[in-house]
Structure formats: structure tokens, C-alpha cells
Amino acid sequence: FLVNDIGIGWEDQNGAPDWMREICPDVIEHFDRFPYFSEIPVFDGFSRPLPIQTTNYAAQSVCTMKIVKSIAASVQARLYLHASSHLGAIVHGQPIPWDDDVKLWMDNKKKNEFLGICDLFGNDVPILASPEIVRLHCEDGRNALKVWLQVEGIKNDAK
């Protein structure tokens, strides 16, 4: 079984999206040095893709964590990966390939403070307005937080 003609790097030949360069330059630097695939590979003869993330997808997950970490630090909260985010880190050594959000656990009192910051913006925290509009979405799950970055005009399956 072979994977043919799969590029390494960013989906766009110009590199990372401008919004990500603006928000997370250190994440871009890392993925420029250690890129993933530029598209999701499929084995010859199979219709299903391999469970591997693209560079864009992985960098967006890491950028999400960086933003969430700074908000959590503002309420002195420790973060722990939870559910599929934890599973991805253990099994794949990266965000789980088919998951486009990050699930986190933190102390319940701190979680309420964290969500209070998100609530200031209706659980839709503006992160960047130019070149694209980027928002951090915060959702209170049963026992954890579900967060993701949403870039205006780009489909996101996290909901």
C-alpha cells in the first residue's frame, strides 16, 4: 500500500494563513520547521483517508491551546487535556486527526471564571479582526470545556 503524491507543508504554497501568522507566530515557526502533510493522505485503492492531520489543522489546534492558555492564566487556572484531545496526545502525539476542537478540564471554580471571560462576548471571543475575523468559541460541556477557533468564512465541524 502506497501513498502517492502527498505534499508536506501548508495547504497554500504561500504558507500559513495570514490570521495565524498574526496571532501565533511561534506556532507557525514550529510547523515551518516540522511540517505535517499539506493534505490528508489516502492509501492507493482505499477510499478512506489516513487519520493524520494537515499542517494547517494541527497548527490551528496548537494556536487554539496557546490562546486558551493565556485566558486560563488570567484566572490562574491549570489546564488539562480531556477526552479526545487527551487521547490524541497519547495515541497520535498530536491533536486527534478528525477532531477540530480542543477539550479541556480545569478546576470547576476556575472553569466558571474562564467561562465568565467568554460570556463577556457571548461565548464568542473576538481574537483578531484583520486580515480575517477570528473568534474563540467556548462551550461548557458536561464535565469539560470545548473550545475552538472559528475563522469567518471557513467551515468548522466543532458544533
Short mmCIF file of N, CA and C in Angstrom, two decimals, residues 12 25 39 53 70 95 97 109 120 123 126 128 132:
data_model
loop_
_atom_site.label_atom_id
_atom_site.label_comp_id
_atom_site.label_asym_id
_atom_site.label_seq_id
_atom_site.Cartn_x
_atom_site.Cartn_y
_atom_site.Cartn_z
N ASP A 12 -1.61 26.00 1.46
CA ASP A 12 -1.37 27.04 0.48
C ASP A 12 0.14 27.16 0.26
N PRO A 25 2.69 33.52 15.82
CA PRO A 25 3.91 33.39 15.01
C PRO A 25 4.84 32.26 15.47
N GLU A 39 -2.10 17.92 2.70
CA GLU A 39 -3.47 17.43 2.52
C GLU A 39 -3.56 16.09 3.25
N GLN A 53 -3.41 14.60 10.53
CA GLN A 53 -3.81 15.98 10.30
C GLN A 53 -2.92 16.66 9.27
N SER A 70 -3.50 31.45 27.64
CA SER A 70 -3.34 32.83 28.13
C SER A 70 -4.59 33.30 28.87
N PRO A 95 -2.86 16.61 18.12
CA PRO A 95 -4.32 16.65 18.25
C PRO A 95 -4.93 15.50 17.45
N PRO A 97 -6.68 13.48 14.85
CA PRO A 97 -6.80 13.93 13.46
C PRO A 97 -8.18 14.36 13.00
N LYS A 109 -14.26 25.96 39.88
CA LYS A 109 -14.32 27.40 40.19
C LYS A 109 -13.60 28.20 39.11
N LEU A 120 -18.47 37.33 28.45
CA LEU A 120 -18.42 38.77 28.16
C LEU A 120 -18.68 39.04 26.68
N ASN A 123 -19.78 33.90 24.54
CA ASN A 123 -19.09 32.64 24.22
C ASN A 123 -18.47 32.66 22.82
N PRO A 126 -13.78 37.63 20.40
CA PRO A 126 -13.02 38.12 19.23
C PRO A 126 -11.52 38.09 19.52
N LEU A 128 -9.11 38.36 16.61
CA LEU A 128 -8.47 39.15 15.56
C LEU A 128 -9.54 39.64 14.60
N GLU A 132 -8.44 38.50 8.70
CA GLU A 132 -9.73 37.82 8.74
C GLU A 132 -10.28 37.93 10.15
#
